[in-house]
Every structure is written in C-alpha cells, then in structure tokens.
Short mmCIF file of C-alpha atoms in Angstrom, two decimals:
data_model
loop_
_atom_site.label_atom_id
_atom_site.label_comp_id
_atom_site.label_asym_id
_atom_site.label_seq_id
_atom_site.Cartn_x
_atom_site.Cartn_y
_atom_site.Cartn_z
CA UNK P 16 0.00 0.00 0.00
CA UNK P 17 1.67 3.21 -0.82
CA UNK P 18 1.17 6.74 0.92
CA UNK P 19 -1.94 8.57 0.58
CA UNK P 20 -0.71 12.06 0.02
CA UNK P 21 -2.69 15.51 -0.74
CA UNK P 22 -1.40 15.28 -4.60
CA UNK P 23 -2.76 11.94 -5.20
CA UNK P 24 -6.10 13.80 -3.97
CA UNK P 25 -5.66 16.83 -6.14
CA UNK P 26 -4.88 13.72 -9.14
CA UNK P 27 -7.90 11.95 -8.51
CA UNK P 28 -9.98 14.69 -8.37
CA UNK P 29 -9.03 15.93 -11.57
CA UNK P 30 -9.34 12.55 -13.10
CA UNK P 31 -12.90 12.26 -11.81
CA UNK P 32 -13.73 15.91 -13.23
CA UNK P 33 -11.92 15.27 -16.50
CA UNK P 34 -13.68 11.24 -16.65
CA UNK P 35 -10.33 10.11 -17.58
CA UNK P 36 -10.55 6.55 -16.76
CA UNK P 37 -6.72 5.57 -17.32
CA UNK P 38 -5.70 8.01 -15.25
CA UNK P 39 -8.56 7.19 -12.10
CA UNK P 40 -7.11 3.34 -11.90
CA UNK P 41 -3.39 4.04 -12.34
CA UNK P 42 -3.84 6.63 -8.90
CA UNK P 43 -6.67 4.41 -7.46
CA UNK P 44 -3.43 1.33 -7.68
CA UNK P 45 -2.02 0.16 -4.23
CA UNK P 46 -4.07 2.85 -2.42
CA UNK P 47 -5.78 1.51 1.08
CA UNK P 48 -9.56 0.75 1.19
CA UNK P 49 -9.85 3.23 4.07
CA UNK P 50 -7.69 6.06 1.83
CA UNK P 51 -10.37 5.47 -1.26
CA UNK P 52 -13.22 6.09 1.44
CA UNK P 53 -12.10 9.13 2.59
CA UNK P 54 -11.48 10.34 -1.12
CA UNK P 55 -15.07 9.39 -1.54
CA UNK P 56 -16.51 11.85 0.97
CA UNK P 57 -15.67 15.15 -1.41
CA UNK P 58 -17.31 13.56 -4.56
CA UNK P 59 -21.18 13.79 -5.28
CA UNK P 60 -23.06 10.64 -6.28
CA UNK P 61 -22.50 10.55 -9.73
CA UNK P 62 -19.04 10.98 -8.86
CA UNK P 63 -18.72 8.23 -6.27
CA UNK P 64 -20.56 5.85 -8.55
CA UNK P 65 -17.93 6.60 -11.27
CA UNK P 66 -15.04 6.12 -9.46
CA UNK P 67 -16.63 3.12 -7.65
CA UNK P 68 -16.73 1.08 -10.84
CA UNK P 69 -13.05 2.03 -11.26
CA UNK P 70 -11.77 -0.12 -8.45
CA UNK P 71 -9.76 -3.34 -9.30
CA UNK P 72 -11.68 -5.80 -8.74
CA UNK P 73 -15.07 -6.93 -6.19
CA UNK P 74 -12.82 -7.53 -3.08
CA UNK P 75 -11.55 -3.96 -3.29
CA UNK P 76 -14.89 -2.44 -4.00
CA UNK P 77 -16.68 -4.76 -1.11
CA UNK P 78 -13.45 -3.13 1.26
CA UNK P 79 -14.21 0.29 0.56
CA UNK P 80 -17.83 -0.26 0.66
CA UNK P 81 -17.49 -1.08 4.02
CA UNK P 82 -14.75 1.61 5.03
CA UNK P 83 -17.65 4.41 3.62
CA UNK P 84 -19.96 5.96 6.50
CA UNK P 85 -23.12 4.82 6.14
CA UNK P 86 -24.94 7.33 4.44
CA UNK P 87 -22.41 7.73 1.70
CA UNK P 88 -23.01 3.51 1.46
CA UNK P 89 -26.07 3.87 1.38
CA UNK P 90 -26.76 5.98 -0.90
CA UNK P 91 -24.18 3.92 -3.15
CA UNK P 92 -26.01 0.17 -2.72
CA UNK P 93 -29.25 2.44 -3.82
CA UNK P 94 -27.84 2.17 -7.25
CA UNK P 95 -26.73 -1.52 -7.28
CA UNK P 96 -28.63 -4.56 -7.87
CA UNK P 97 -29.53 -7.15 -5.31
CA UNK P 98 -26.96 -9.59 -7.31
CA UNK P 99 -24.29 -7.20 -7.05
CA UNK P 100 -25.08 -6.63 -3.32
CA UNK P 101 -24.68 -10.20 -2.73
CA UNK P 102 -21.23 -10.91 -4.98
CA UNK P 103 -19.73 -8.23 -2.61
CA UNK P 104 -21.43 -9.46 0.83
CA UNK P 105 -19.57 -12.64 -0.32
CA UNK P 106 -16.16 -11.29 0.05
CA UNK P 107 -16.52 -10.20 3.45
CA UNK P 108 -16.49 -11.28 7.14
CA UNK P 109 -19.59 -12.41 8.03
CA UNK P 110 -19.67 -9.46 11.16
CA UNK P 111 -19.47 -6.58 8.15
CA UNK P 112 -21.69 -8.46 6.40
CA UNK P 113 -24.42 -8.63 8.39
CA UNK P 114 -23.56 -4.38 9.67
CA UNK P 115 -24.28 -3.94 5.49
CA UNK P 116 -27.49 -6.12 5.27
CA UNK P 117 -29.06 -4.52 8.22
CA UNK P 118 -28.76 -1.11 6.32
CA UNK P 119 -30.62 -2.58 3.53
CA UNK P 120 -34.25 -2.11 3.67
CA UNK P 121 -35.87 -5.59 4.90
CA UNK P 122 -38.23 -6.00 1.59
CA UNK P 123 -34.23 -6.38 0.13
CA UNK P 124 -32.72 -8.42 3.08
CA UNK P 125 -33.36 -11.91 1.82
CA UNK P 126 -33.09 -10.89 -2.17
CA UNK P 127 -29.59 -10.14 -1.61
CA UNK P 128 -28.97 -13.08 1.29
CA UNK P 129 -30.21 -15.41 -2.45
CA UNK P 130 -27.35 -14.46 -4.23
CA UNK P 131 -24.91 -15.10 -2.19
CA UNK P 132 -22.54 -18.22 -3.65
CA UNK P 133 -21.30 -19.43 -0.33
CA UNK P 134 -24.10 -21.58 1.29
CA UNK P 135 -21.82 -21.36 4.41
CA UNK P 136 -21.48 -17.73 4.13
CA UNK P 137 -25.16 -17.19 3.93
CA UNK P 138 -25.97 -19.74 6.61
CA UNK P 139 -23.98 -17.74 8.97
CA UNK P 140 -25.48 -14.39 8.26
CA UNK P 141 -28.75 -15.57 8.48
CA UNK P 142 -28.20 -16.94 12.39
CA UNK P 143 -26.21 -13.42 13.09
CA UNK P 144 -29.15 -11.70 11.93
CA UNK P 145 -31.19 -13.10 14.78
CA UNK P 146 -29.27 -11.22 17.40
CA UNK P 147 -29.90 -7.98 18.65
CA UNK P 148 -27.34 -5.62 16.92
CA UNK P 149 -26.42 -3.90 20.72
CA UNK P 150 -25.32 -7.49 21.90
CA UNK P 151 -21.98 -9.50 21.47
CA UNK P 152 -24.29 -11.59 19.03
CA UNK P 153 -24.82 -8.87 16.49
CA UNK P 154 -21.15 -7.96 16.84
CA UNK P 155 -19.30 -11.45 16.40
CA UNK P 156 -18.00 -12.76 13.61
CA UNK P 157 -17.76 -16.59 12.31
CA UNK P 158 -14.23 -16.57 10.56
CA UNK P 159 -11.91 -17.98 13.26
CA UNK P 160 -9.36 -20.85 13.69
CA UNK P 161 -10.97 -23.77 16.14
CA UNK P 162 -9.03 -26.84 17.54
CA UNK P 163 -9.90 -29.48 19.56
CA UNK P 164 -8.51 -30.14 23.20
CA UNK P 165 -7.88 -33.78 21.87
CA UNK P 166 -5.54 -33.40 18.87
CA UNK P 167 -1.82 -33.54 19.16
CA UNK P 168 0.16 -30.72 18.09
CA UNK P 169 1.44 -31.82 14.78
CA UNK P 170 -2.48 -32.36 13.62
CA UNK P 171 -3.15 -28.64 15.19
CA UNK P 172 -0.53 -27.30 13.27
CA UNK P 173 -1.99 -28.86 9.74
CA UNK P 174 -5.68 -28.07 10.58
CA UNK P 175 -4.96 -24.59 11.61
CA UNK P 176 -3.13 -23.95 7.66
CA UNK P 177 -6.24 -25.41 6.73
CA UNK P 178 -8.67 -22.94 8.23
CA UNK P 179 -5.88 -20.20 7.68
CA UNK P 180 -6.52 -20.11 4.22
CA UNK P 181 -9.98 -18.62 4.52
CA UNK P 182 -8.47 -15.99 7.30
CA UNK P 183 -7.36 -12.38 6.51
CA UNK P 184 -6.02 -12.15 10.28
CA UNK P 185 -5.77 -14.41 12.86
CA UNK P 186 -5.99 -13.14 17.00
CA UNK P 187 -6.59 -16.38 19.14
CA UNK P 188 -6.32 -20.29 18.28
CA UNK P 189 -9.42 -21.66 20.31
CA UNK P 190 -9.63 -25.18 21.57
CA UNK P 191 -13.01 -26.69 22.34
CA UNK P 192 -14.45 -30.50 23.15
CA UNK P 193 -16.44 -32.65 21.61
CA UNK P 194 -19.81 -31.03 22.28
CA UNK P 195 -18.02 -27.52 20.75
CA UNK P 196 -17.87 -26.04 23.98
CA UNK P 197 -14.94 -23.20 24.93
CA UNK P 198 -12.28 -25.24 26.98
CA UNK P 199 -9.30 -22.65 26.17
CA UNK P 200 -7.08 -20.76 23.78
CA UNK P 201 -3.78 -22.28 22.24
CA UNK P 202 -1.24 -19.56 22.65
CA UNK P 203 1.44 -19.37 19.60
CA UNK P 204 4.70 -19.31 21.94
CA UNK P 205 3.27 -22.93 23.36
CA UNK P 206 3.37 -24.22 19.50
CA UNK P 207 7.06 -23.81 19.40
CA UNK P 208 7.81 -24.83 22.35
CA UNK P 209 6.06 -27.78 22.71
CA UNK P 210 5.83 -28.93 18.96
CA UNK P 211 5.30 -32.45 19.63
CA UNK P 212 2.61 -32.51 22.78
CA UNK P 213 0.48 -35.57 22.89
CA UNK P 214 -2.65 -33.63 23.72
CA UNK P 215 -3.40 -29.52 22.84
CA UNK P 216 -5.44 -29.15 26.92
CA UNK P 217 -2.20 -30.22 27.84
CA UNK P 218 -0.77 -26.68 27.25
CA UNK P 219 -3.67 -24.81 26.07
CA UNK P 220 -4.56 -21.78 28.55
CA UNK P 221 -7.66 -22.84 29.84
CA UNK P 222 -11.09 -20.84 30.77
CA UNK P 223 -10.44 -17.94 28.96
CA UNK P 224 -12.27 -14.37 29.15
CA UNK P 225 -15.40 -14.69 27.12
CA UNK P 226 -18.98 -13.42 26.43
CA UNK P 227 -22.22 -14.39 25.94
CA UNK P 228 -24.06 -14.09 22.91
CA UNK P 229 -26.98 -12.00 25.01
CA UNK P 230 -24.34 -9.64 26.23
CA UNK P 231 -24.53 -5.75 25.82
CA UNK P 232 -22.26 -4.02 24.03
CA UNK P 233 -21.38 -1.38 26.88
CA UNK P 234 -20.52 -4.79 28.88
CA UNK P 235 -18.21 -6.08 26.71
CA UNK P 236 -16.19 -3.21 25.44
CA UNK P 237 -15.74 -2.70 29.47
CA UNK P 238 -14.44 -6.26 29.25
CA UNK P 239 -11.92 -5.71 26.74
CA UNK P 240 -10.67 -2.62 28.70
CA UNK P 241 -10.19 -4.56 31.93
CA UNK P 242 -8.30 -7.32 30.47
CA UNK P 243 -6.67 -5.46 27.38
CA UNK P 244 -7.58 -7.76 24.59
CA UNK P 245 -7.43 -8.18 21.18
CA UNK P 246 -10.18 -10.35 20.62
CA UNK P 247 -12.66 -12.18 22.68
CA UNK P 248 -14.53 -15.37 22.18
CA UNK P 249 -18.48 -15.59 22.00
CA UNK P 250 -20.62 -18.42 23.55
CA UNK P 251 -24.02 -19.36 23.47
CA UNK P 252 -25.70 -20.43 26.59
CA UNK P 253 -24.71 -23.63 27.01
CA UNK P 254 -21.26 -22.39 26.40
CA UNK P 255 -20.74 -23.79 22.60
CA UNK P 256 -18.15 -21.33 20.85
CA UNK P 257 -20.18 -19.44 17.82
CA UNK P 258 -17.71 -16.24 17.08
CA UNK P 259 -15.20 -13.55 18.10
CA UNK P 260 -14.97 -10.14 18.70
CA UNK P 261 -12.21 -8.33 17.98
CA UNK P 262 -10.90 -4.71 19.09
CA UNK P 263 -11.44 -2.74 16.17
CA UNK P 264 -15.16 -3.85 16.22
CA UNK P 265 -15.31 -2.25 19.59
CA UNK P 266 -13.33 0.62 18.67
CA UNK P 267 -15.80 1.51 15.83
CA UNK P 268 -18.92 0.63 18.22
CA UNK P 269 -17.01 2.67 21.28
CA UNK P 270 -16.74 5.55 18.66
CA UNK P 271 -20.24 5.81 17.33
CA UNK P 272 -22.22 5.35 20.75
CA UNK P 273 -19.54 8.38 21.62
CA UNK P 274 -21.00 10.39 18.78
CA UNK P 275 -24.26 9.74 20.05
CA UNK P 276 -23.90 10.62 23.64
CA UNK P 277 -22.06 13.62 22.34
CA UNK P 278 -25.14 14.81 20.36
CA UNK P 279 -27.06 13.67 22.30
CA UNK P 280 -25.52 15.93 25.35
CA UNK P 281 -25.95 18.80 22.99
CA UNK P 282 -29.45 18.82 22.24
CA UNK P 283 -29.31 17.04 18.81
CA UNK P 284 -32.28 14.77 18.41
CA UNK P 285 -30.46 11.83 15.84
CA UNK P 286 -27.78 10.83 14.63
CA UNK P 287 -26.18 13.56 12.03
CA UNK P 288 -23.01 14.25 10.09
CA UNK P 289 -21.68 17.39 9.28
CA UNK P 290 -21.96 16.75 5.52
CA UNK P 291 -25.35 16.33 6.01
CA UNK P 292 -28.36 18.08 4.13
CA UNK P 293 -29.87 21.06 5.21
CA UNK P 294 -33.35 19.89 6.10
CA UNK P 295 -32.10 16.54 8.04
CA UNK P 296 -29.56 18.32 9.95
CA UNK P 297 -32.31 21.26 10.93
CA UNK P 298 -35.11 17.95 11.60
CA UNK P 299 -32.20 16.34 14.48
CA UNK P 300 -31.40 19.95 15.79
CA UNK P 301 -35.30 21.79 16.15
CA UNK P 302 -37.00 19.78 18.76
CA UNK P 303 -34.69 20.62 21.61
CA UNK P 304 -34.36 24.56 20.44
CA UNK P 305 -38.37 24.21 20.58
CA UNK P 306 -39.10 23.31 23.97
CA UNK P 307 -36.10 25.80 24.67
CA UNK P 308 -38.41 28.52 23.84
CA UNK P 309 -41.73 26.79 25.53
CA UNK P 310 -39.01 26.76 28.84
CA UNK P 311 -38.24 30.59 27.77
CA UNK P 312 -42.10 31.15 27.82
CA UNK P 313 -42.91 29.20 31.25
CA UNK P 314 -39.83 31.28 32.72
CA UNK P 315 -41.61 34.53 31.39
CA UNK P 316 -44.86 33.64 32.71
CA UNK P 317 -43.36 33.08 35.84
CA UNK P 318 -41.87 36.31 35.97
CA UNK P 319 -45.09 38.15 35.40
CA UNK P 320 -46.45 36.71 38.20
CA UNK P 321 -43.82 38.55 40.08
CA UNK P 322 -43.59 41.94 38.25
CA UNK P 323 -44.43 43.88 41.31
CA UNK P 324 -42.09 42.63 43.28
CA UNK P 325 -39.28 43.20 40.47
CA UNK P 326 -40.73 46.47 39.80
CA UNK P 327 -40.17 47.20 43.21
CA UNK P 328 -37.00 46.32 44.07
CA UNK P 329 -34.97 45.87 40.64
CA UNK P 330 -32.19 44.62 42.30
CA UNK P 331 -33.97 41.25 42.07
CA UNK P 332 -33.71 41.24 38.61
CA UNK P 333 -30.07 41.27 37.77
CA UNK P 334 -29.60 38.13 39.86
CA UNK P 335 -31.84 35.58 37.71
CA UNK P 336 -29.29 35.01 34.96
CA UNK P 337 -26.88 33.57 37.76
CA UNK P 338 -29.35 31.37 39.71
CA UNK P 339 -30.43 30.04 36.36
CA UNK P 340 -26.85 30.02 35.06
CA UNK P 341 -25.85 28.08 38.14
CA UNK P 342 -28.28 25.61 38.70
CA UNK P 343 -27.71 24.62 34.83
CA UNK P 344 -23.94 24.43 35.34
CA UNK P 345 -24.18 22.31 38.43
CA UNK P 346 -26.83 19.86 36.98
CA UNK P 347 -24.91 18.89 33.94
CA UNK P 348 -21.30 18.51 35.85
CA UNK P 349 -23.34 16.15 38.58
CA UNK P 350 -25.23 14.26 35.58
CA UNK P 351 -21.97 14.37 33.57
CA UNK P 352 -20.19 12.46 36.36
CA UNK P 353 -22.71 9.77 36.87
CA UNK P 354 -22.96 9.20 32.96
CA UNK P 355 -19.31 8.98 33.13
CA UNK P 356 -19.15 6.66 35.58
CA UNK P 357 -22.01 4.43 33.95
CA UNK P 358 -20.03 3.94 30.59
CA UNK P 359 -16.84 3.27 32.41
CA UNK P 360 -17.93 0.58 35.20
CA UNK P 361 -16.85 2.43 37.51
CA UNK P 362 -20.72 3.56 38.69
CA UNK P 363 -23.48 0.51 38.98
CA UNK P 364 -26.57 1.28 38.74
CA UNK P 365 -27.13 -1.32 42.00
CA UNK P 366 -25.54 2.60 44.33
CA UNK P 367 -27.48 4.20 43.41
CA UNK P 368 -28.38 5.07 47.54
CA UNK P 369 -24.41 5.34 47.91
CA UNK P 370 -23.76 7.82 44.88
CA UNK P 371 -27.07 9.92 45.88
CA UNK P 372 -25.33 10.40 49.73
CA UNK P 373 -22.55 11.39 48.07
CA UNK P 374 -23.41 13.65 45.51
CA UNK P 375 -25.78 15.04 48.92
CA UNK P 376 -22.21 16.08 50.62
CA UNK P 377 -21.01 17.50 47.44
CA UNK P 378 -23.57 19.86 46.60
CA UNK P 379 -24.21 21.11 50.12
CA UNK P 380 -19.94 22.07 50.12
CA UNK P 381 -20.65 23.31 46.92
CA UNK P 382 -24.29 25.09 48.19
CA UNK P 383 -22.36 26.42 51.30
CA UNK P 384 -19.44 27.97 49.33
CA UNK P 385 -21.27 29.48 46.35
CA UNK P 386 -23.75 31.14 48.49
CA UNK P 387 -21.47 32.29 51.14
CA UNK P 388 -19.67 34.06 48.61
CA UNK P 389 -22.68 35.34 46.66
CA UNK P 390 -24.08 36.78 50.26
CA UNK P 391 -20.84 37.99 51.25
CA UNK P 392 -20.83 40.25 47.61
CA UNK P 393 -24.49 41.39 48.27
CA UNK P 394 -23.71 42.91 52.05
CA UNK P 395 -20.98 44.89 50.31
CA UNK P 396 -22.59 46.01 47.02
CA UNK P 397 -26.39 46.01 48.60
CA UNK P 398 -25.64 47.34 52.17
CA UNK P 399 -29.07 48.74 52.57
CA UNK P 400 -30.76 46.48 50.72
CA UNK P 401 -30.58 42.79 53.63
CA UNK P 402 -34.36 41.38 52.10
CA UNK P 403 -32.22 40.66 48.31
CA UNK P 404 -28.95 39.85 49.90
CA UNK P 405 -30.57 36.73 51.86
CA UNK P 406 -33.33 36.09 49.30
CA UNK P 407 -30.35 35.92 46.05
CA UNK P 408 -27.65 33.22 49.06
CA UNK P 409 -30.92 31.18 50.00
CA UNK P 410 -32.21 30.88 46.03
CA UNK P 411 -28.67 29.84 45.24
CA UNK P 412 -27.89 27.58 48.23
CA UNK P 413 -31.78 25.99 47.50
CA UNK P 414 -30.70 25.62 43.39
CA UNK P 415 -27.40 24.33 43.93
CA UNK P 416 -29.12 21.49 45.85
CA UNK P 417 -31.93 20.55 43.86
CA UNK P 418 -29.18 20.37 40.41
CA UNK P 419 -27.42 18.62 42.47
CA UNK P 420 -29.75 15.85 42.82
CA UNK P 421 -31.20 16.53 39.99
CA UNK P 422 -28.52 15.64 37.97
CA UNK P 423 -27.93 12.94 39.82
CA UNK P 424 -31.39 10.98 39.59
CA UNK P 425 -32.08 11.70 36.41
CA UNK P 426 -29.39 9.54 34.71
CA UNK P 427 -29.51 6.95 36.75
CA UNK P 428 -33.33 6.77 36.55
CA UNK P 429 -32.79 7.06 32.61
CA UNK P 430 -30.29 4.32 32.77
CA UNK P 431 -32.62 2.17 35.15
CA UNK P 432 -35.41 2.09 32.60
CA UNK P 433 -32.99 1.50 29.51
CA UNK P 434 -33.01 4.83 28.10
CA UNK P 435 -29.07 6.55 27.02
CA UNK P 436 -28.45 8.35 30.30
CA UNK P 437 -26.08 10.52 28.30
CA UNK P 438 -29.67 12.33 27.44
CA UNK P 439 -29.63 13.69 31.05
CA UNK P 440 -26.33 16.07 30.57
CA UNK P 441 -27.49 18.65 27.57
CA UNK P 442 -30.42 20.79 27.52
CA UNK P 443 -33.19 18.07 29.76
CA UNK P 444 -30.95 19.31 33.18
CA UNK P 445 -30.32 22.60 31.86
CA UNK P 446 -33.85 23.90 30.60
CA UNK P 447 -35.25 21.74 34.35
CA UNK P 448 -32.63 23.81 36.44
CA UNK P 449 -34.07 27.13 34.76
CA UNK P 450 -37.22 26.93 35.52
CA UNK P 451 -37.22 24.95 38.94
CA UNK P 452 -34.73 27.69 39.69
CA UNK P 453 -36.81 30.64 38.83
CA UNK P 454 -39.46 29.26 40.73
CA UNK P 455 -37.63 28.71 44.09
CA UNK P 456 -36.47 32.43 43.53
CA UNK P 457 -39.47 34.20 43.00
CA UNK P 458 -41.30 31.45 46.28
CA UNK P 459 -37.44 32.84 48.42
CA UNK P 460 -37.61 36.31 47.76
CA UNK P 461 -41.54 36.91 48.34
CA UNK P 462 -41.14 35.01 51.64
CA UNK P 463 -38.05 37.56 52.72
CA UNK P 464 -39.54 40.91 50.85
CA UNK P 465 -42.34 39.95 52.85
CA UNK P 466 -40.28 39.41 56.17
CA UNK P 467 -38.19 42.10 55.99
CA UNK P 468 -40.11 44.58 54.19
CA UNK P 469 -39.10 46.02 50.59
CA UNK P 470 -42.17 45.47 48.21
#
C-alpha cells in the first residue's frame, strides 16, 4: 500500500472531473480501502458511482464499501442490484456483512442473502441476523481458527493452515471438546515450544475471558478494557463457541455510541453528520431549540407573576441570569459524572443510595461555598438592601441542591429504565434547572420581601 498524500487527492480529483478513466485506476493502484473512502466523501453521487466502478476488482470495492460511512453507502447500494449486493457481501467477514445487510431495507434483506454463492457464508449471516445488533451476538464474527482439546500438536498445526486459508487475520487459536464447547485458547509461543505434545489441553490456557451471545455491548467493550484484549470469544448459553470479537469492532462501536452521547448531550435529536443536508440536519437539531423557547415562555410567565415585586425592588432582577446560570452548570457537571461513571464501570446502577449520599455532601460544600460568597458580595454592594442579599444566598444555596440531585437521579433513573443516560447532561438538566430555579427564587424572595419589608 503506498502513501496517501494531498497530490494523489488533487490527481484523482481531476481525473474524476476530467472522466479520464486511465488516469482514475493508475492513482486508485495500491491505495488503502480506508484512503479510497475518505477520497469518496468530497465527490457527489455521480461521482462516487464513477469512481466506484473504477476499483480493481469486487474484493476492493466490497473493502471500501465497508470503510464508507453509512450514508455515503447507502446511498451507493441504492444504485446496485440485489446480485451485485450479494457478490460483494460474499467477500466479506460475516460481522461486516451482516452491519451492510441490516442497512438494507428488509423487503431487500433476503433478495440479496439469495445471491450469495457461499451456502456457508449465507448460513452464517442468516443466524447473526437473529441477534440484537447492541449485543456480542450482532457484533461477532464466524471466521476464526478452532481446535480441539484432543488433537496432538502436529495435527493442530496442519488443521490450523487449513482454516488459515480462509483468514485475513488471525488473533486467538481456540480449543473446544467434543460437544463444541470453549475449553481454552492455544497460545502461539506454546506451538514452538512444545511442537510435539500428545494432547493440545495439555498446554492450552484454559477458561479464557469470554462473552455471551446475550451480552450488551457497553458490557463487553468494558471487558476488553479490563483485560486489554485483542479479541474475545463468543458463547451461546450452554457455552458452545459461535464467534469472536475483535478490538477494532469495539473501537468503531465505542466511537459511534460516543457520537451519540455527544449529540445527544448537545441537544441534537439523531444521529447527524456534518456533511449532512440542510433539512435533516435542521429535523435532528429543532426539537430541543423548541421546547427551549416553551421553557423561555414558562420562565416569562413566571416572571409576570412577580412583576411587582421586580418592579419594586430591581435589584432582584439582575440576579436571575446567575441562579439560572448556576443551577444549569451544576446539573450537567453532577449528571456528567454519573454518565461517566455508567459507561466506564466504575458507577453501577445497583448505588445508586451510595452515589445519591454522596453527591448530597457535594452539593451542600458546593451550596455552602457558592452562596457564602454570593451573600458575602451582596452585604458589600447592597448594604441597605438585607431582604435581596438573603433572598439571592438562599435561592442559590436551594438551586445548587436541587441540580445537584437533579442531575444525579435523572441519569440513573434514565439508565434504570434503559433509556441513554447521556440524554440527562445537555439541555433536559439545563432547561429543568431554569425553571425549577426561577421558581424557588421568585417562592425565596416573596417570603423575605415579605419578612423584611421592601415590596
């Protein structure tokens, strides 16, 4: 593979504008699947599908097809055949092949599953298919090398060049029984050192780290984490070896669910790309900057229903931007952390009594200082004025709390009922905080106008 440089770029790009064919496969030679990809993201359609038709040969073009994002592959298969689907399907590893078949439509599914040549290859895809696509199932893939804890080491060594033969990479050797069942994992240093072992359990490494089929995908890539892995072997129940996972699976699904989260935290409504249209982008961004403006109305209601008293003592006013400001600020570092702590293991949802104690201590230090300093500001900017200095350090000390827990419950609630807690740390906690927060402060500052006189 040679270097992907800005001039080959600038070469293909003319080649594509000019149509000159000759020149399009002599740059297009030797270059990585994952380099054409990229180059595919600055060409339209017509372009794409041009260029696409270019590539030497199906197991190239099935490569890049699945280095594309999805709505650039998409939008490509939309122009193909079922046949030609299935000719390219065929050329990959059953775990990419099932990722492109779920992005067909399902009237198309089984159309392209047809022309698939490999019986074995299709027979595969069809059982992935049943799993859910968030479990280890719906992740694994079929291609491995599999031994059996009774063969000697000579007959290892000539079934494994066997299997190899169908294998782009190889991670793990795994030994099983009889009954197919995960005894252990053959490491490579044990094959040269022991070349002529009666039995492989004799020096296999036995009960190895493995996964369900059932098992979530925020599970597992916790799993490979802990144990720093390369790959991981998939069972069903009963503990028969079906697949493997390997790391840059989980470093693709690791990267998209941190898109997510990430838009997600932000107020965006789907999943979006910057290269995006217009209209899909402003359909995954509106809902959230709607109900911004219903909170902006609620918040102005509730201020009429205190005009007088901010008509009477302005001083009121120019403290709602920070008790709203704070409260937000608060509530998303407090929901931030227990997200955090969710996707990393390090939080189970089982404390959720421990982490809400906690969290308690937190934001009444955090309460304490923010309104001791806040009260301290008011005596020496306000001294005439005691009925807004207590009213603004009470509000606060009140707001602080209630984001506090706030942000605390909510994730862990949302995570409780199976719903993306990362949902809790954009604009849910912030446009809750600014409201709640106006309402304690206009409820706090009647009570102490009232006490201590001022409206």
């Amino acid at each position: 593979m040679k270097e992907f440089t800005d001039d080959d770029i600038i070469r293909i790009e003319q080649a594509v504008d000019t149509q000159d064919e000759a020149l399009a496969r002599t740059e297009l030679t030797d270059l990585h699947p994952a380099d054409i990809a990229e180059l595919f993201r600055t060409l339209n359609l017509r372009q794409a599908e041009w260029l696409f038709s270019l590539l030497p040969g199906n197991e190239v073009k099935a490569d890049v097809l699945m280095e594309l994002d999805e709505d650039d592959r998409r939008k490509l298969m939309e122009g193909m055949d079922p046949e030609q689907i299935g000719h390219f399907i065929d050329l990959l590893d059953t775990d990419d092949a099932v990722d492109l078949i779920q992005e067909l439509d399902k009237d198309d599914r089984e159309e392209v599953i047809s022309h698939i040549d490999d019986m074995e290859q299709a027979g595969n895809i069809v059982d992935l298919l049943q799993y859910d696509e968030d479990t280890a199932g719906g992740l694994m893939a079929t291609e491995m090398i599999v031994v059996n804890e009774n063969w000697s080491m000579p007959r290892c060594i000539k079934e494994m060049r066997t299997q190899a033969e169908e294998l782009d990479d190889i991670y793990n050797i795994y030994v099983v029984d009889d009954d197919e069942r995960l005894k252990g994992i053959l490491p490579l240093k044990r094959m040269i050192t022991d070349p002529s072992v009666s039995k492989i359990r004799r020096v296999m490494e036995a009960d190895p780290v493995s996964v369900r089929t059932d098992t979530p995908i925020d599970d597992l890539t916790l799993d490979f984490e802990k144990y720093d892995l390369v790959a991981m072997p998939v069972v069903d129940s009963i503990g028969r070896l079906v697949g493997q996972i390997t790391v840059d699976d989980v470093m693709d699904e690791v990267r998209e669910q941190n898109e997510r989260d990430y838009q997600l935290a932000s107020g965006i409504s789907s999943d979006i790309d910057a290269d995006d249209s217009i209209l899909h982008q402003t359909r995954a961004r509106i809902p959230w900057l709607l109900i911004g403006i219903a909170s902006g109305i609620v918040a102005s209601l509730i201020l009429g229903g205190f005009e007088s008293q901010l008509a009477a003592v302005t001083a009121l006013a120019l403290f709602i931007p920070i008790i709203g400001g704070t409260g937000g600020n608060v509530g998303v570092q407090a929901s931030a952390i227990v997200v955090q702590g969710l996707a990393n293991g390090s939080l189970d949802i089982k404390e959720f009594g421990r982490q809400m104690g906690k969290e308690v201590c937190i934001g009444l230090l955090n309460a304490t200082i923010m309104a001791a300093v806040i009260f301290i500001y008011n005596l020496i900017m306000l001294p005439g004025d005691f009925a807004v200095t207590i009213s603004v350090a009470v509000s606060l000390f009140i707001v602080v709390m209630f984001a506090t827990l706030l942000g605390t419950v909510v994730p862990l609630t949302l995570e409780k009922i199976h719903i993306n807690p990362a949902l809790a740390t954009g604009p849910f906690i912030q446009i809750s905080n600014d409201i709640v927060g106006l309402i304690i402060y206009v409820n706090v500052a009647t009570a102490f106008l009232k006490i201590f006189g001022g409206a």
